[in-house]
Coordinates of C-alpha atoms and ligand atoms in Angstrom, one line a residue:
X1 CA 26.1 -20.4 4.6
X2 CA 25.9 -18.5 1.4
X3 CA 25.1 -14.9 2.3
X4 CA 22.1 -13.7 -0.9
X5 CA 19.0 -14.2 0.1
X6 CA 17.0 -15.4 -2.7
X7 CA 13.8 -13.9 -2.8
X8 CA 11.1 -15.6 -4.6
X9 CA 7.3 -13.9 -5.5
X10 CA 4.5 -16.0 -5.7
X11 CA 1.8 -12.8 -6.3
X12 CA 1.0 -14.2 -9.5
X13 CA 0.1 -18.1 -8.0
X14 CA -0.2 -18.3 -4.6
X15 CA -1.4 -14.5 -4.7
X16 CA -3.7 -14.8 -7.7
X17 CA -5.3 -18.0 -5.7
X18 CA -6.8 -15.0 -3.2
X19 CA -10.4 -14.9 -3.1
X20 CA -12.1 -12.8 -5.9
X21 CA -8.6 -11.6 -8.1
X22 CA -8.3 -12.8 -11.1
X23 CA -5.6 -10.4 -13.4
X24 CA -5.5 -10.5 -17.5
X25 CA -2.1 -11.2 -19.3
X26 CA -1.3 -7.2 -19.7
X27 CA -1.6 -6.9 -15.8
X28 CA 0.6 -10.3 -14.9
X29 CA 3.3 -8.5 -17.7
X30 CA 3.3 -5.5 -16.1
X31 CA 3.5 -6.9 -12.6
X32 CA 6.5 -9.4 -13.6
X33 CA 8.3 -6.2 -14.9
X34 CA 7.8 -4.5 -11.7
X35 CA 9.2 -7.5 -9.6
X36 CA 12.4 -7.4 -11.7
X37 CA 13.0 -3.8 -11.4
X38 CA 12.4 -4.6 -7.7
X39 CA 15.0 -6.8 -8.0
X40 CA 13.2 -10.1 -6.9
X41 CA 15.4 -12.7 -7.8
X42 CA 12.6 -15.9 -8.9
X43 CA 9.1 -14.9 -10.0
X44 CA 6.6 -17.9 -9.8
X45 CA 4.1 -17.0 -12.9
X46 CA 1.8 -19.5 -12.8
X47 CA 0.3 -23.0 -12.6
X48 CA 0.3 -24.0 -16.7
X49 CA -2.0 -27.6 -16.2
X50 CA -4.7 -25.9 -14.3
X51 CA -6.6 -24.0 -17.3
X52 CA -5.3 -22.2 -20.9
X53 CA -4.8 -19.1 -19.6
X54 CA -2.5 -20.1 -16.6
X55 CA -0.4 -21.9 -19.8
X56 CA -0.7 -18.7 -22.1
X57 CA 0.3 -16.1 -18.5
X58 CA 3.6 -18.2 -17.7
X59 CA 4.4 -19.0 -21.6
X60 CA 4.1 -14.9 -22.1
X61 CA 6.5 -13.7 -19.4
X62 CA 8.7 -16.2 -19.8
X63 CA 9.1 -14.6 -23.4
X64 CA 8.7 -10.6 -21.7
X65 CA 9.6 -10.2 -18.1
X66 CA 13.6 -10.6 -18.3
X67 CA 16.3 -10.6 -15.4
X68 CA 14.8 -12.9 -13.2
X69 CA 13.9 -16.6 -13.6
X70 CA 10.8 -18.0 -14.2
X71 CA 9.3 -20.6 -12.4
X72 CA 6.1 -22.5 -13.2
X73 CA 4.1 -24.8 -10.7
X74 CA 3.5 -28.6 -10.9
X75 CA 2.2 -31.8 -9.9
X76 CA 4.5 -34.3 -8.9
X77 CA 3.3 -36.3 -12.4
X78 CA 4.9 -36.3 -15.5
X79 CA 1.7 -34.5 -17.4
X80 CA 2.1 -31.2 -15.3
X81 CA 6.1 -31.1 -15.5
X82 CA 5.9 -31.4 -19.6
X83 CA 3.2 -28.5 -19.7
X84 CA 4.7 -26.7 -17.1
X85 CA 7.8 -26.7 -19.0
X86 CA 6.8 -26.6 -22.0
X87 CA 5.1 -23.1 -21.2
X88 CA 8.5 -22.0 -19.3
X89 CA 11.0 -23.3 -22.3
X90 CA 11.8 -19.7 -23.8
X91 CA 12.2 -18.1 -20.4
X92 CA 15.9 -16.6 -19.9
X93 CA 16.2 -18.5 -16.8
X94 CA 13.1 -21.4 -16.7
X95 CA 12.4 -23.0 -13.0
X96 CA 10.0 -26.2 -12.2
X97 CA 8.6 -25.8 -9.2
X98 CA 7.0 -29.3 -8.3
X99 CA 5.5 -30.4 -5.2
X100 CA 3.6 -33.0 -3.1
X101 CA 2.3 -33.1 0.2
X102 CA 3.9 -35.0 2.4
X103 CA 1.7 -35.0 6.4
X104 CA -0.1 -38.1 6.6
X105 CA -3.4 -35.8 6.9
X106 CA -2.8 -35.2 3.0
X107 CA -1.7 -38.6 2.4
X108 CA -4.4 -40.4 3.8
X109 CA -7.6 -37.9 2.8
X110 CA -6.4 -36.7 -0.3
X111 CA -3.6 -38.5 -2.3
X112 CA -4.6 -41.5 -1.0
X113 CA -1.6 -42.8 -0.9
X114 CA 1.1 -44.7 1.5
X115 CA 4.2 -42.6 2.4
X116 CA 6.1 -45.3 0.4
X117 CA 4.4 -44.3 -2.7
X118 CA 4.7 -40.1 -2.3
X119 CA 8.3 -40.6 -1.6
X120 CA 8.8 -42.6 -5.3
X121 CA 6.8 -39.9 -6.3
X122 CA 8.6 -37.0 -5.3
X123 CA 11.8 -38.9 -6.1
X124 CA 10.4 -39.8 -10.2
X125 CA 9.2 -36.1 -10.4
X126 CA 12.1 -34.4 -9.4
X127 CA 14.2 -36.6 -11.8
X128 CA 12.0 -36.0 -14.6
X129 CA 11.7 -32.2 -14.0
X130 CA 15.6 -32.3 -14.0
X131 CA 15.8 -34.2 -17.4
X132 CA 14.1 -30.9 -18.6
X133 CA 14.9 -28.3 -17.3
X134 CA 18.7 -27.8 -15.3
X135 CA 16.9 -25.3 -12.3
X136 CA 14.1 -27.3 -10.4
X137 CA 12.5 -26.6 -7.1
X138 CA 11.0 -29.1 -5.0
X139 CA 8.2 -28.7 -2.7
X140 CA 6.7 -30.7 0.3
X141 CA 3.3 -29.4 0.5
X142 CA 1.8 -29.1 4.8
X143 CA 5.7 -29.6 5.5
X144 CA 4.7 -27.9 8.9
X145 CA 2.6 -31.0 9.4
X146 CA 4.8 -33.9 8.6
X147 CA 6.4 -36.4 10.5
X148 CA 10.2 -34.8 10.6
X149 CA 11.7 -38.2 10.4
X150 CA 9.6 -39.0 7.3
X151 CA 10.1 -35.5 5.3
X152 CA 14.0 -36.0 6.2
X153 CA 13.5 -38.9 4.0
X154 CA 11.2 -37.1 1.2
X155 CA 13.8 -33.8 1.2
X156 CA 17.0 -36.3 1.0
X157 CA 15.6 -38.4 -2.1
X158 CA 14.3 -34.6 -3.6
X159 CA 18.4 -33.5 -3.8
X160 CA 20.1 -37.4 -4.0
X161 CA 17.4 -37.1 -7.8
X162 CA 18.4 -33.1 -8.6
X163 CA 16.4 -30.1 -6.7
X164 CA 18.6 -27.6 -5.9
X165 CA 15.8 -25.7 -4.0
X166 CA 14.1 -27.4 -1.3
X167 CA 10.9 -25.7 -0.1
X168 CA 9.3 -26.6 3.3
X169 CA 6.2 -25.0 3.2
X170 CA 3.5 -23.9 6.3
X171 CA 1.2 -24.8 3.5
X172 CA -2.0 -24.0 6.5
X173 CA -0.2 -21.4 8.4
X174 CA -0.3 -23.6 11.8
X175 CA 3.6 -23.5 12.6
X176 CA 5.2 -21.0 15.2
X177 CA 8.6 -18.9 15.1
X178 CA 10.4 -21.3 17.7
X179 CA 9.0 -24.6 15.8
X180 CA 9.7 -23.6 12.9
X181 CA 13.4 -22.6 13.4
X182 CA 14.0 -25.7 15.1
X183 CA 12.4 -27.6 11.9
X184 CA 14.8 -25.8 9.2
X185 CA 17.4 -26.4 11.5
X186 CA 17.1 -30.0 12.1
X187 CA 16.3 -30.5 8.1
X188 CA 19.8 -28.6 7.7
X189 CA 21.6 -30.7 10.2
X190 CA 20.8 -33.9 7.7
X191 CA 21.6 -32.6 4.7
X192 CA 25.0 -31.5 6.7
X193 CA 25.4 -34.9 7.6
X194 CA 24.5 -36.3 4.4
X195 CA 27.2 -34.7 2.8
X196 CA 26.2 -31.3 1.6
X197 CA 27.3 -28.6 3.6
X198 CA 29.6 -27.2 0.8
X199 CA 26.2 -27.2 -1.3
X200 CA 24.4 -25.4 1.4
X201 CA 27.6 -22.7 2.1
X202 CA 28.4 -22.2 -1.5
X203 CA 25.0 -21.5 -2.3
X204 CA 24.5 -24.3 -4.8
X205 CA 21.6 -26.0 -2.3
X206 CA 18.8 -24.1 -0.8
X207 CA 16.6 -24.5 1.7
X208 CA 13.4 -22.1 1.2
X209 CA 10.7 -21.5 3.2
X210 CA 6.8 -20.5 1.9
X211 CA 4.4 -19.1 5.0
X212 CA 0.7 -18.9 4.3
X213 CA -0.5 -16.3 7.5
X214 CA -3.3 -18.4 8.8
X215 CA -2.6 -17.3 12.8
X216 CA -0.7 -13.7 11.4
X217 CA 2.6 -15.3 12.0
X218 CA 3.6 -15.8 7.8
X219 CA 6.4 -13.2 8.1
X220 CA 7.4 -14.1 11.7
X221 CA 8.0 -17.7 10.7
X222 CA 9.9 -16.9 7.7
X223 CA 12.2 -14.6 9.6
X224 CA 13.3 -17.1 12.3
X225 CA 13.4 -19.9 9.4
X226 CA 16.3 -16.9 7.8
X227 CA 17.9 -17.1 11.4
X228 CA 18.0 -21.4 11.0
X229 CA 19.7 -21.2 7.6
X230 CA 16.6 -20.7 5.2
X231 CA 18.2 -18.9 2.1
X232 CA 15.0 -18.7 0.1
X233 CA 12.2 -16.5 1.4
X234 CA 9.1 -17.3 -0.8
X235 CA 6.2 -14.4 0.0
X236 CA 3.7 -12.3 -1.9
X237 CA 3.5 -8.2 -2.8
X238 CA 1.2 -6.9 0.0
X239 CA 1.1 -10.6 1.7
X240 CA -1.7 -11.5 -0.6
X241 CA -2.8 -15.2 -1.2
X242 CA -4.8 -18.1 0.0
X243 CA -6.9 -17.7 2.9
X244 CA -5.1 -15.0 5.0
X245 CA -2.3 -14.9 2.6
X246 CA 1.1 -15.2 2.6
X247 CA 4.1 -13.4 3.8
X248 CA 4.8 -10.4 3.1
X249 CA 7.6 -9.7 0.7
X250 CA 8.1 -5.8 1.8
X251 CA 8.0 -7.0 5.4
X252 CA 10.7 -9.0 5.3
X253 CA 13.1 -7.0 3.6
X254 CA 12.6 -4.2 5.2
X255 CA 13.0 -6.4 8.2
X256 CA 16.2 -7.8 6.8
X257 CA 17.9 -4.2 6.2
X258 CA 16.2 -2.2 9.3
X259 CA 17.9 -5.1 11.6
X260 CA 20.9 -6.1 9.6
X261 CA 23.1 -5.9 12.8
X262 CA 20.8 -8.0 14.6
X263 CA 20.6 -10.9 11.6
X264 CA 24.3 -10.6 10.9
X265 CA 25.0 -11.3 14.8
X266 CA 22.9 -13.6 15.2
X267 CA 24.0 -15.8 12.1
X268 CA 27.7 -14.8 12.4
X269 CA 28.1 -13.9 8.7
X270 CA 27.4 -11.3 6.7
X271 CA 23.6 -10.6 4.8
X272 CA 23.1 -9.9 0.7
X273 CA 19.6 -8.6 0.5
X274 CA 19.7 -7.0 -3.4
X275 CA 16.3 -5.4 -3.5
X276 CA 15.6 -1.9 -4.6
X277 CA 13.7 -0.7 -1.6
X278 CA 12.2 2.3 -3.2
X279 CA 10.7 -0.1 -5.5
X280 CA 8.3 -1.0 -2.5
X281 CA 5.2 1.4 -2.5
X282 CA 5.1 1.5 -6.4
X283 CA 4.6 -1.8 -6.8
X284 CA 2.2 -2.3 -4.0
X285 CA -0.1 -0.2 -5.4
X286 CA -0.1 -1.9 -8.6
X287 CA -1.0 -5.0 -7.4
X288 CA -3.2 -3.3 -5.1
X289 CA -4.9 -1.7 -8.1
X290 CA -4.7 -4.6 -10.4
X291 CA -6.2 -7.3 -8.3
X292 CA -8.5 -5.1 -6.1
X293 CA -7.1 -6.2 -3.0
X294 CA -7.4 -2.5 -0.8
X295 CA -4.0 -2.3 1.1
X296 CA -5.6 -2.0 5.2
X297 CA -4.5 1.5 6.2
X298 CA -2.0 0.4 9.3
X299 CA -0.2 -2.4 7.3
X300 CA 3.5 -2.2 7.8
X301 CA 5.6 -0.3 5.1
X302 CA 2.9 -0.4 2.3
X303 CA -0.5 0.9 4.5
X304 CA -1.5 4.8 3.9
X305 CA -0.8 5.1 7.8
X306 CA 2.4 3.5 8.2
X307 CA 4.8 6.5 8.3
X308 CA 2.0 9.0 9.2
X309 CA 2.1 11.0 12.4
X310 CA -1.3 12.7 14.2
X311 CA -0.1 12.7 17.6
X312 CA 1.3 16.6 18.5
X313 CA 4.0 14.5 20.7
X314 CA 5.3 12.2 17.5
X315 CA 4.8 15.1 15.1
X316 CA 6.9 17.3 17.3
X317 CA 9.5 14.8 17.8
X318 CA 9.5 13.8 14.0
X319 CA 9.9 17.8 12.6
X320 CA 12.5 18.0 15.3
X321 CA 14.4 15.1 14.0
X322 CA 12.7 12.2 11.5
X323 CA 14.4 8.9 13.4
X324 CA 12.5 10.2 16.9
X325 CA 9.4 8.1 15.9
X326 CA 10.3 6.6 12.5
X327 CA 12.8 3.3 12.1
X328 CA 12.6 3.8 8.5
X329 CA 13.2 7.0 6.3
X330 CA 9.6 6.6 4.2
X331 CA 11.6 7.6 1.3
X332 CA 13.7 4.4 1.0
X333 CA 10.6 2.5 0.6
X334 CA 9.2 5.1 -2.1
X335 CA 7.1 7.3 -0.4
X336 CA 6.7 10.6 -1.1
X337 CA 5.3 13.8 0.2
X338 CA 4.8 14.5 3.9
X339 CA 4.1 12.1 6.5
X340 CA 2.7 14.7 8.8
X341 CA -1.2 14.9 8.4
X342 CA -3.5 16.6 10.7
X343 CA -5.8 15.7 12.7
X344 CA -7.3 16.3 16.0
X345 CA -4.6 15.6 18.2
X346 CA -2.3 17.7 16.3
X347 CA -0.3 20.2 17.9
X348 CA 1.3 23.7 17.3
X349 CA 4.2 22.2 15.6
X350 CA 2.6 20.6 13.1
X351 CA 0.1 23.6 12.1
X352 CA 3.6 25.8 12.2
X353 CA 5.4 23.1 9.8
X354 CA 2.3 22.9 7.3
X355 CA 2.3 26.6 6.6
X356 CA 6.1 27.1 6.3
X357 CA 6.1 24.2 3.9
X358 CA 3.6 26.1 2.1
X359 CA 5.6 29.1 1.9
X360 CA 4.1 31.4 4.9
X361 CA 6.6 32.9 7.2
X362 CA 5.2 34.3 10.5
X363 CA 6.0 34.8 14.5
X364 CA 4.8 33.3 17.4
X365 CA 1.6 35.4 18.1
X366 CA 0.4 34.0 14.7
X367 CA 1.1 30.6 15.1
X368 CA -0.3 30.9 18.3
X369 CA -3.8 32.4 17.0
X370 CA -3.9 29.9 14.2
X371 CA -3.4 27.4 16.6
X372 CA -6.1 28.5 18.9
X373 CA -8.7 28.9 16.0
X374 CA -7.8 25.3 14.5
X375 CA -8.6 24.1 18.3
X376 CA -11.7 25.7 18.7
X377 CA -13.3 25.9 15.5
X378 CA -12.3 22.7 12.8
X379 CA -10.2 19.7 15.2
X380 CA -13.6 18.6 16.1
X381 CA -15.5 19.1 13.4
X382 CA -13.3 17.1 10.6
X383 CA -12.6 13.8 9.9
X384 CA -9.6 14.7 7.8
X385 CA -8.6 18.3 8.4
X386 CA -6.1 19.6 4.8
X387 CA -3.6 22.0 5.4
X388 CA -5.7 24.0 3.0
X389 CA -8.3 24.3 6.1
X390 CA -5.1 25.5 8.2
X391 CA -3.9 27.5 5.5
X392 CA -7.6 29.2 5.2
X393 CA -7.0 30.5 9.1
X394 CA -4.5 32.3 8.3
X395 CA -5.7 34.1 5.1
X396 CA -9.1 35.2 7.3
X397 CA -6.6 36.5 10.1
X398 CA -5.3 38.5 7.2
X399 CA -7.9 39.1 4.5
X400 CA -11.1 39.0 5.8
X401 CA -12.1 42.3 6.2
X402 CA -11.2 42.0 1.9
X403 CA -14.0 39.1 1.9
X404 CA -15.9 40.0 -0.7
X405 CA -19.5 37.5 -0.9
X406 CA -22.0 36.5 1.3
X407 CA -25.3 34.5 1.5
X408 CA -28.6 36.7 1.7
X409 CA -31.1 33.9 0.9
X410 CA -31.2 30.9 -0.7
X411 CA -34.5 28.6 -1.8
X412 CA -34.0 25.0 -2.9
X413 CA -37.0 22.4 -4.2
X414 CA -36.1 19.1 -4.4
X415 CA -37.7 16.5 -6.9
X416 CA -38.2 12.9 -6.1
X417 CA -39.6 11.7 -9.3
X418 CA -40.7 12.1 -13.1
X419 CA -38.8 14.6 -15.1
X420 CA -38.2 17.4 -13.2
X421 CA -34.8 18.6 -12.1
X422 CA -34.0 20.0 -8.2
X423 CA -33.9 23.3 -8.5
X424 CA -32.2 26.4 -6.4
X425 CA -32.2 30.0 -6.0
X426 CA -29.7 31.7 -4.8
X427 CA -29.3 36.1 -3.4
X428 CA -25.8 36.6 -2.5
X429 CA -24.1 40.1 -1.9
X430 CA -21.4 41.2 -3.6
X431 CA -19.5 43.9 -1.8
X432 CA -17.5 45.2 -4.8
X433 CA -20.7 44.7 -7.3
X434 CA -24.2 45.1 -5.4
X435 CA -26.6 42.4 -4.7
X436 CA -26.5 38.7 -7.5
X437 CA -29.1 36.7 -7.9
X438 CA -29.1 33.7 -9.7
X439 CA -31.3 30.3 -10.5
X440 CA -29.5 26.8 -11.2
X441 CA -31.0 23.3 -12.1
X442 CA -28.7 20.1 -10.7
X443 CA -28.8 16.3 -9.8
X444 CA -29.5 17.2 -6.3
X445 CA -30.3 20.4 -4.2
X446 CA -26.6 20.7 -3.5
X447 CA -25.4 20.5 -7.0
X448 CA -28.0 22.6 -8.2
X449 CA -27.0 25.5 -5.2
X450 CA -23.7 25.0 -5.9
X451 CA -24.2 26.2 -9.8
X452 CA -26.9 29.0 -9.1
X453 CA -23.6 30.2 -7.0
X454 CA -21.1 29.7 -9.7
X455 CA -23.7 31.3 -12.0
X456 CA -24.2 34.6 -10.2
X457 CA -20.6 35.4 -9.1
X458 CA -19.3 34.4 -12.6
X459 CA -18.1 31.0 -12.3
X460 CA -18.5 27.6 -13.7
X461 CA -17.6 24.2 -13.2
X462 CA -17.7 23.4 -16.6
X463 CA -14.8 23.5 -18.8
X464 CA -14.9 25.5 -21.9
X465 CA -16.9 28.2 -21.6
X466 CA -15.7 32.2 -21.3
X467 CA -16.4 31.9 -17.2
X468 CA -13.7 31.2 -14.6
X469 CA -13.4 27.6 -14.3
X470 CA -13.4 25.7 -10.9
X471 CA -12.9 22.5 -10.0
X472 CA -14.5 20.9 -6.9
X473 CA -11.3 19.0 -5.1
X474 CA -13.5 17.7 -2.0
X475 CA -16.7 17.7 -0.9
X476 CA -18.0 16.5 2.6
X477 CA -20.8 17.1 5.2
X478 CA -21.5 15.7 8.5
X479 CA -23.9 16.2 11.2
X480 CA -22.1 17.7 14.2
X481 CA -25.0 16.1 17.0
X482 CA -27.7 13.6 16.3
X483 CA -31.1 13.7 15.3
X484 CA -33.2 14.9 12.7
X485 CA -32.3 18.8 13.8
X486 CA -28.4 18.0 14.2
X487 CA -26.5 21.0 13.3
X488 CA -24.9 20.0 9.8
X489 CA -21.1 20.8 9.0
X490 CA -20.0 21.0 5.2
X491 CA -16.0 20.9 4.2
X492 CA -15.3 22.3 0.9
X493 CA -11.7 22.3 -1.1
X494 CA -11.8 24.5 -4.7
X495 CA -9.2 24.9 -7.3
X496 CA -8.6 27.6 -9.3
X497 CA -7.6 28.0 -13.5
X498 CA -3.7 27.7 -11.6
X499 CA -4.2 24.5 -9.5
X500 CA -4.1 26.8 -6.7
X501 CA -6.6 25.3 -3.5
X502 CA -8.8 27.0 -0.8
X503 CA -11.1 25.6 1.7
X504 CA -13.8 26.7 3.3
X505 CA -16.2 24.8 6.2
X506 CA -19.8 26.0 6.6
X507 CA -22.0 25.3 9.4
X508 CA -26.1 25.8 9.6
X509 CA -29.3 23.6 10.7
X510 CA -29.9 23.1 6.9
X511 CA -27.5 21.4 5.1
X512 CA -27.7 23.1 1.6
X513 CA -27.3 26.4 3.8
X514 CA -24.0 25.1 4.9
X515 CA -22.5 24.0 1.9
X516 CA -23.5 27.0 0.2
X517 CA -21.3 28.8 3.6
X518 CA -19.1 26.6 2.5
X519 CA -18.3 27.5 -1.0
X520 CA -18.2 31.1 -0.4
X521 CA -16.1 31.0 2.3
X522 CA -14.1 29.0 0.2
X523 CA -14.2 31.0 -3.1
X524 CA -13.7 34.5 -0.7
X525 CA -10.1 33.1 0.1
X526 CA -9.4 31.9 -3.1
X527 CA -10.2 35.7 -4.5
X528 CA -8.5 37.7 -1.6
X529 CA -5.5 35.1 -2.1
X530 CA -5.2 35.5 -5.8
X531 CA -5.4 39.7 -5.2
X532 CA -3.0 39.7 -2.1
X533 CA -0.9 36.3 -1.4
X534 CA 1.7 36.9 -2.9
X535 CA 2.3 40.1 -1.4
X536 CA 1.7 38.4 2.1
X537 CA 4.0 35.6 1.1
X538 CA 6.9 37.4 0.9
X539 CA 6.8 39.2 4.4
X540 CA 6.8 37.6 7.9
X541 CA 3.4 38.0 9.1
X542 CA 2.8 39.2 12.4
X543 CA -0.3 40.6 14.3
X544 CA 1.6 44.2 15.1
X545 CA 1.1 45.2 11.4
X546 CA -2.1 43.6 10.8
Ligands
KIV601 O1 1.3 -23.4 0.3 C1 1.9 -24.3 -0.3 O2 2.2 -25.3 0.2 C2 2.1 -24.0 -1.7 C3 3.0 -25.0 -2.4 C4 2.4 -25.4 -3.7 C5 4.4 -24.5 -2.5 O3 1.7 -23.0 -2.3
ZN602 ZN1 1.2 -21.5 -0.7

């Protein structure tokens, strides 16, 4: 059997046909592009009869998107096959895709038609498509659903008229692994025995396989159909698509080259998968972004989750060495940055490899007192805990007694109506300057607190004024019990002029109170850090010379 894989995208038909996308000619360019520096080998760009601008998408990258061919979806009739090609005819590489169903339940309750009559069908179509255009594919829609003996037939009059790629859709996703090997396998045995095994080896006949992922099996099925002989793997960016989509392009290549050795065994020859792997996450979250379509945090390869480690046992194994608890190096994919976050099973490893990658050298009796404070005082009280909370630890072990603000009263009134703004007053001591007091008007009591603050330690917000600018990075609060008099926890990340961050967490009965906490604590390490970092940076901290 020929070893390449052919790998053919249907995100802009099949995908597009998801519930609620709909993507404008600029985003369908711009995807195609992507797919071809991916390295996908057949983009499907559309279905031209259906309106004008599935005509105007496919005619447009089949003038743009280079280096891969083009295919364009039709009817087994001759009107869809002239517009479909017509809108393919300048394409580098032009493809018809035609198809009809071929399980009686489509025969009888929608063509309406004896099995006779879709095999002339099939046969006519395919041999018009071929007078047109030299590359056509031929589909038999619910395949999974067909009478074998009977799509035999349909798939043997398909190549005897010219298709040289035969697709055997799971147009419902109802098949299983095991079936659906053993139903690429028998369809291979009769084209063996009808004379085209050198086709089949030499690459010159294909048999491809399209899995919608109506029971979550869409990739599985298209894996063991690789293992039977399939040498097409139709799919979708992110496994979007009809219903519960189709397979998952990333998923099975990564698949394909994590277990190589496996395939290759199994099969008995050797695998061509020509994809550019770090590609992967790029494009994901472009088609993510284009159609809409949030990527679900644990998906395989492409989720936010899917090389991140919380657990102190994976983290430690993972800093110690990466293949511990990963099977794939995040990079090859295209991920970048750390796959370490924190959380609330984190352990001492993790908080030690956070601040060395952030340039803090220390001993043991620090990490150790970090540790302990990041236990007792923040794992429980964030959701998502940033190294810049971790990072803040350290700088109060170190600078605290330097702090140089703090809260002395505050007075907010909020407004639920008319014209008038929330407003807040804020007393805050200064322990270089004496006592600042200062009044500020916002959207809410918060906002307005938070620029009384700014105000009277000489800060803004705002860009363009003669004040030190900030910028509020992130802003959350939660209650820490229940009830109305739940104690209320505020998380606050700044950034300074230098893109240099600090956090601070601030905890009172009244919320306003905390975030206020919060925002000094937070600007009193970004001060001390910007007067003596620096200095600390370069030493290896220890608690002796405290
Ligand atoms: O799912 C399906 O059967 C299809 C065909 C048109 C290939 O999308
Ligand atoms: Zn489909």
């Amino acid at each position: 059997m020929n070893p390449k894989i052919v790998f053919f995208d249907t995100t802009l038909r099949d995908g597009e046909q998801s519930p609620g996308v709909s993507l404008d000619l600029k985003q369908k360019v711009e995807i195609g592009k992507a797919l071809v520096e991916l390295g996908i080998d057949v983009i499907e760009a559309g279905f031209p009869v259906t309106s004008p601008g599935d005509f105007e998408a496919v005619k447009t990258l089949a003038k743009k998107v280079k280096g891969a061919t083009i295919a364009a979806l039709a009817r087994a009739n001759k009107k869809d096959i002239e517009v479909a090609y017509e809108a393919l005819k300048e394409a580098e590489s032009p493809r018809i895709h035609t198809f009809i169903a071929t399980s009686d339940i489509h025969l009888t309750y929608k063509l309406k038609k004896n099995r006779e009559q879709v095999l002339e069908l099939a046969r006519e179509a395919v041999k018009y498509a071929c007078s047109l255009c030299p590359d056509v594919e031929f589909s038999a829609e619910d395949a999974t659903r067909s009478d074998w003996e009977y799509l035999t037939q349909v798939v043997l009059e398909a190549v005897k008229a010219g298709a040289r790629t035969i697709n055997i859709p799971d147009t419902v996703g109802y098949t299983v692994p095991q079936e659906y090997y053993d139903l690429i396998k028998f369809l291979i045995d009769k084209l063996i025995e009808a004379g085209y095994e050198e086709d089949l080896k030499a690459g010159n006949l294909r048999l491809s396989v399209h899995c919608h992922n109506d029971l979550g099996l869409a990739v599985a099925n298209s894996l063991s159909a690789i293992l039977a002989g399939a040498t097409q793997i139709e799919g979708t960016i992110n496994g979007i698509g009809e219903r519960a989509g189709n397979a998952a392009l990333e998923e099975i290549i990564m698949t394909l080259k994590t277990r190589k050795d496996f395939f290759e065994k199994k099969l008995g020859y050797p695998l061509q998968v020509d994809i550019n792997t770090r590609k992967i996450v790029p494009i994901s979250q472009l088609v993510s972004k284009y159609t809409g379509m949030i990527v679900q945090p644990n998906k395989a390869i492409v989720g936010a989750n899917a090389f991140a480690h919380e657990s102190g046992i994976h983290q430690h194994g993972v800093i110690c060495e990466r293949t511990t608890y990963e099977i794939i190096d995040p990079a090859e994919v295209g991920w970048t940055g750390s796959a370490i976050v924190l959380g609330k099973h984190s352990g001492r490893h993790a908080i030690g490899f956070k601040l060395k990658s952030r340039g803090w050298q220390f001993d043991d009796q620090v990490l150790n007192l970090v540790f302990e404070k990041f236990r007792t005082e923040i794992k429980d009280v964030l959701k998502k805990i940033d190294e810049e909370y971790v990072e803040g630890i350290l700088l109060d072990i170190f600078l605290e007694k330097k702090y140089r603000y703090y809260l002395i009263s505050s007075q907010v009134i909020s407004v639920c109506s008319g014209s008038l703004k929330p407003i807040a007053q804020v007393e805050i001591e200064d322990k270089k300057e004496g006592k600042k007091v200062s009044v500020g008007l916002g959207v809410g009591p918060i906002d307005a607190a938070y620029k009384a603050t700014a105000e009277a330690l000489g800060y803004t917000f705002k860009k363009d004024t003669n004040k030190k600018h900030l910028k509020l990075i992130e802003f959350n609060i939660s209650a820490l019990t229940g009830g109305t008099s739940a104690e209320g926890v505020c998380g606050v990340i700044i950034e300074n002029e230098k893109g240099f961050r600090t956090a601070g967490l601030g905890r009172d009965g009244d919320i306003v109170i905390a975030s206020i906490k919060a925002f000094l604590k937070a600007l009193n390490r970004l001060e001390a850090f910007e007067e003596k970092g620096e200095y600390l940076k370069n030493q290896i901290l220890s608690l002796r010379e405290k």
